Short mmCIF file of C-alpha atoms and ligand atoms in Angstrom, two decimals:
data_model
loop_
_atom_site.label_atom_id
_atom_site.label_comp_id
_atom_site.label_asym_id
_atom_site.label_seq_id
_atom_site.Cartn_x
_atom_site.Cartn_y
_atom_site.Cartn_z
CA MET A 79 0.00 0.00 0.00
CA ASN A 80 1.55 3.21 -1.12
CA LYS A 81 0.06 6.00 0.87
CA PRO A 82 1.56 9.39 0.39
CA ASP A 83 0.52 12.21 2.64
CA HIS A 84 -3.20 12.53 2.06
CA ASP A 85 -3.57 16.25 2.11
CA HIS A 86 -7.04 17.06 0.89
CA HIS A 87 -7.78 20.70 0.61
CA HIS A 88 -11.35 20.17 -0.41
CA HIS A 89 -13.00 18.17 2.26
CA GLY A 90 -13.73 18.71 5.82
CA SER A 91 -15.29 15.73 7.46
CA ALA A 92 -18.82 16.80 6.60
CA THR A 93 -18.35 17.18 2.85
CA HIS A 94 -19.81 13.86 1.89
CA SER A 95 -22.49 13.42 4.49
CA LEU A 96 -24.08 16.64 3.26
CA LEU A 97 -24.48 15.43 -0.31
CA PRO A 98 -28.13 15.42 -1.33
CA SER A 99 -29.76 12.04 -1.59
CA ASP A 100 -30.55 12.68 -5.22
CA PRO A 101 -27.84 14.95 -6.64
CA ALA A 102 -29.21 14.67 -10.16
CA LEU A 103 -32.54 16.06 -9.08
CA ARG A 104 -30.88 18.94 -7.29
CA VAL A 105 -28.73 19.74 -10.31
CA LYS A 106 -31.79 19.71 -12.53
CA ALA A 107 -33.57 22.11 -10.17
CA ILE A 108 -30.63 24.50 -10.21
CA GLU A 109 -30.32 24.26 -13.97
CA THR A 110 -34.01 25.08 -14.36
CA ILE A 111 -33.75 28.17 -12.16
CA LEU A 112 -30.62 29.40 -13.95
CA LEU A 113 -32.23 28.91 -17.35
CA GLU A 114 -35.48 30.60 -16.30
CA LYS A 115 -33.64 33.59 -14.94
CA GLY A 116 -31.59 33.76 -18.11
CA LEU A 117 -28.35 33.34 -16.18
CA VAL A 118 -27.01 30.54 -18.34
CA ASP A 119 -27.22 29.73 -22.00
CA PRO A 120 -28.46 26.17 -22.61
CA ASP A 121 -25.99 25.76 -25.48
CA ALA A 122 -23.14 26.69 -23.16
CA LEU A 123 -24.33 24.07 -20.67
CA ASP A 124 -24.47 21.43 -23.40
CA ALA A 125 -20.96 22.39 -24.49
CA LEU A 126 -19.69 22.01 -20.93
CA ILE A 127 -21.27 18.60 -20.54
CA ASP A 128 -19.86 17.50 -23.88
CA THR A 129 -16.43 18.65 -22.77
CA PHE A 130 -16.44 16.53 -19.65
CA GLN A 131 -18.02 13.48 -21.24
CA ASN A 132 -16.09 13.40 -24.48
CA LYS A 133 -13.16 15.75 -24.71
CA VAL A 134 -12.01 15.69 -21.12
CA GLY A 135 -13.21 12.18 -20.72
CA PRO A 136 -11.27 8.94 -20.67
CA ARG A 137 -10.39 9.09 -24.34
CA ASN A 138 -7.58 11.48 -23.44
CA GLY A 139 -6.06 8.92 -21.13
CA ALA A 140 -6.58 6.21 -23.75
CA GLN A 141 -4.73 8.29 -26.29
CA ALA A 142 -1.81 8.77 -23.89
CA VAL A 143 -1.70 5.05 -23.13
CA ALA A 144 -1.77 4.12 -26.82
CA LYS A 145 1.06 6.54 -27.46
CA ALA A 146 3.05 5.04 -24.60
CA TRP A 147 2.56 1.57 -26.08
CA THR A 148 3.80 2.63 -29.51
CA ASP A 149 6.44 5.16 -28.56
CA PRO A 150 9.03 3.98 -26.00
CA GLU A 151 10.45 7.46 -25.60
CA PHE A 152 7.04 8.85 -24.75
CA LYS A 153 6.43 6.01 -22.31
CA ALA A 154 9.71 6.76 -20.55
CA TRP A 155 8.75 10.41 -20.34
CA LEU A 156 5.27 9.55 -19.06
CA LEU A 157 6.75 7.39 -16.30
CA ASP A 158 9.38 9.96 -15.45
CA ASP A 159 7.24 13.11 -15.54
CA ALA A 160 3.62 12.38 -16.31
CA SER A 161 2.45 15.97 -15.88
CA ALA A 162 4.85 17.19 -18.56
CA ALA A 163 4.26 14.26 -20.92
CA LEU A 164 0.48 14.64 -20.66
CA SER A 165 0.70 18.41 -21.06
CA SER A 166 2.51 17.85 -24.34
CA LEU A 167 -0.67 16.19 -25.58
CA GLY A 168 -2.77 19.05 -24.27
CA PHE A 169 -4.09 17.08 -21.29
CA THR A 170 -3.77 19.43 -18.42
CA GLY A 171 -6.00 21.43 -16.16
CA MET A 172 -8.02 21.20 -13.02
CA GLN A 173 -7.48 18.06 -10.96
CA GLY A 174 -4.63 16.98 -13.18
CA GLU A 175 -1.81 19.32 -12.32
CA HIS A 176 0.38 16.74 -10.62
CA MET A 177 0.12 13.45 -12.43
CA VAL A 178 1.99 10.22 -11.80
CA ALA A 179 1.83 7.33 -14.27
CA VAL A 180 2.31 3.77 -13.07
CA GLU A 181 2.86 0.86 -15.42
CA ASN A 182 1.28 -2.58 -15.17
CA THR A 183 3.58 -5.51 -15.90
CA GLU A 184 3.44 -9.28 -15.44
CA ALA A 185 4.91 -8.70 -11.99
CA VAL A 186 2.95 -5.68 -10.80
CA HIS A 187 -0.67 -4.58 -11.17
CA ASN A 188 -1.53 -1.06 -10.09
CA MET A 189 -4.87 0.16 -8.77
CA VAL A 190 -5.94 3.69 -7.94
CA VAL A 191 -8.27 4.86 -5.20
CA CYS A 192 -9.00 7.92 -3.18
CA THR A 193 -9.64 6.59 0.28
CA LEU A 194 -10.97 9.89 1.60
CA CYS A 195 -13.24 10.98 -1.22
CA SER A 196 -12.99 10.82 -4.97
CA CYS A 197 -9.82 12.54 -6.17
CA TYR A 198 -9.46 11.58 -9.80
CA PRO A 199 -7.43 12.80 -12.79
CA TRP A 200 -10.07 14.78 -14.69
CA PRO A 201 -7.96 15.88 -17.68
CA VAL A 202 -7.17 12.29 -18.67
CA LEU A 203 -10.13 10.31 -17.35
CA GLY A 204 -13.03 12.74 -17.13
CA LEU A 205 -15.41 12.44 -14.22
CA PRO A 206 -15.10 9.50 -11.82
CA PRO A 207 -17.56 6.62 -12.15
CA GLN A 208 -19.97 5.91 -9.31
CA TRP A 209 -18.09 2.85 -8.13
CA TYR A 210 -14.89 4.85 -7.72
CA LYS A 211 -16.70 7.17 -5.33
CA SER A 212 -18.41 4.37 -3.43
CA GLU A 213 -17.62 3.73 0.19
CA ALA A 214 -17.22 0.02 -0.58
CA TYR A 215 -14.52 0.51 -3.21
CA ARG A 216 -12.64 3.12 -1.23
CA SER A 217 -12.44 1.04 1.90
CA ARG A 218 -12.09 -2.43 0.44
CA VAL A 219 -9.54 -1.92 -2.32
CA VAL A 220 -6.92 -1.09 0.29
CA ILE A 221 -7.64 -4.14 2.40
CA GLU A 222 -8.45 -6.75 -0.22
CA PRO A 223 -7.51 -5.47 -3.68
CA ARG A 224 -7.45 -8.98 -5.13
CA ALA A 225 -11.03 -9.68 -4.06
CA VAL A 226 -12.17 -6.32 -5.42
CA LEU A 227 -10.47 -7.07 -8.72
CA GLU A 228 -12.22 -10.43 -8.89
CA GLU A 229 -15.53 -8.59 -8.61
CA PHE A 230 -14.51 -6.53 -11.62
CA GLY A 231 -13.93 -9.84 -13.40
CA VAL A 232 -10.16 -9.66 -13.24
CA SER A 233 -8.20 -12.65 -11.95
CA LEU A 234 -4.49 -12.09 -11.61
CA PRO A 235 -1.88 -14.81 -11.17
CA GLU A 236 -0.95 -15.48 -7.52
CA GLY A 237 2.50 -14.09 -8.11
CA THR A 238 1.39 -10.72 -9.36
CA GLU A 239 1.89 -8.00 -6.79
CA ILE A 240 -0.99 -5.53 -6.48
CA ARG A 241 -0.06 -1.98 -5.61
CA VAL A 242 -2.77 0.43 -4.50
CA TRP A 243 -2.14 4.13 -4.94
CA ASP A 244 -4.08 6.56 -2.81
CA SER A 245 -4.86 9.72 -4.75
CA THR A 246 -4.74 13.04 -3.02
CA ALA A 247 -5.50 16.64 -3.78
CA GLU A 248 -1.85 16.88 -4.80
CA ILE A 249 -1.19 13.70 -6.79
CA ARG A 250 -3.41 11.90 -9.28
CA TYR A 251 -2.49 8.59 -10.84
CA LEU A 252 -2.88 7.12 -14.31
CA VAL A 253 -2.39 3.40 -14.77
CA ILE A 254 -0.73 2.32 -18.01
CA PRO A 255 -2.31 -1.09 -18.57
CA MET A 256 -0.44 -3.90 -20.29
CA GLN A 257 -1.08 -3.98 -24.01
CA LEU A 258 -3.62 -6.67 -24.82
CA GLU A 259 -2.43 -9.73 -26.70
CA GLY A 260 -3.19 -9.73 -30.37
CA THR A 261 -3.11 -5.95 -30.73
CA GLU A 262 0.52 -5.66 -31.82
CA GLY A 263 -0.28 -4.70 -35.39
CA LEU A 264 -2.67 -1.89 -34.54
CA ASN A 265 -1.83 1.76 -34.91
CA GLU A 266 -2.06 4.32 -32.14
CA ALA A 267 -5.64 5.39 -32.87
CA GLU A 268 -6.83 1.79 -33.07
CA LEU A 269 -5.05 0.95 -29.84
CA ALA A 270 -6.61 3.93 -28.07
CA GLU A 271 -10.03 2.49 -28.81
CA ARG A 272 -9.09 -0.67 -26.92
CA VAL A 273 -8.09 1.15 -23.74
CA SER A 274 -10.99 1.19 -21.31
CA ARG A 275 -11.51 3.78 -18.64
CA ASP A 276 -11.48 1.17 -15.91
CA SER A 277 -8.14 -0.22 -17.09
CA MET A 278 -6.55 3.17 -16.44
CA VAL A 279 -7.75 3.04 -12.84
CA GLY A 280 -6.50 -0.53 -12.54
CA ALA A 281 -9.96 -2.10 -12.30
CA ALA A 282 -9.71 -3.83 -15.67
CA LEU A 283 -6.98 -5.17 -17.95
FE1 FE B 387 -9.85 12.67 -2.48
#
């Protein structure tokens, strides 16, 4: 368990307990008020949502992973200074200022969590999935990562070490999954399509 200093600027202890029971409903209510008062432009809202779902979303990370698979120099750079390597692709911004990339091998499988809340590398993976934010994942992956992986349908050989990285407000992690067998002949764009979001959090292969 690699647990750097977990210095979260953004949550006091009450942050999560105060979340509304139905956040989507609350967001919709706020959106309606803003639209009715003419405070936001619906097209601007759509553009923002599109940005987070598609442009900021996990396809950025997939592109970086595919590049790492096909370009050894880029992979070395990514492992050495992920923030700089990802910035060179234009993947930078909020919640992604201090990135660390960790590489899966036959010997080591990496998983990412935020044990305190849901710190996540937005510029490369978009918004975190529900399971990443769940109490169950956050508490269990640290204690029994192998069992959690099994529930994601991933069975690793006994000998594979599982490292769990605890994200913080300061450091966000990107897992470089192992390239899947049978994809050697594919180009970078084709490879990027094979990289799933979950694999870059270490919850899939
Ligand atoms: Fe967090």
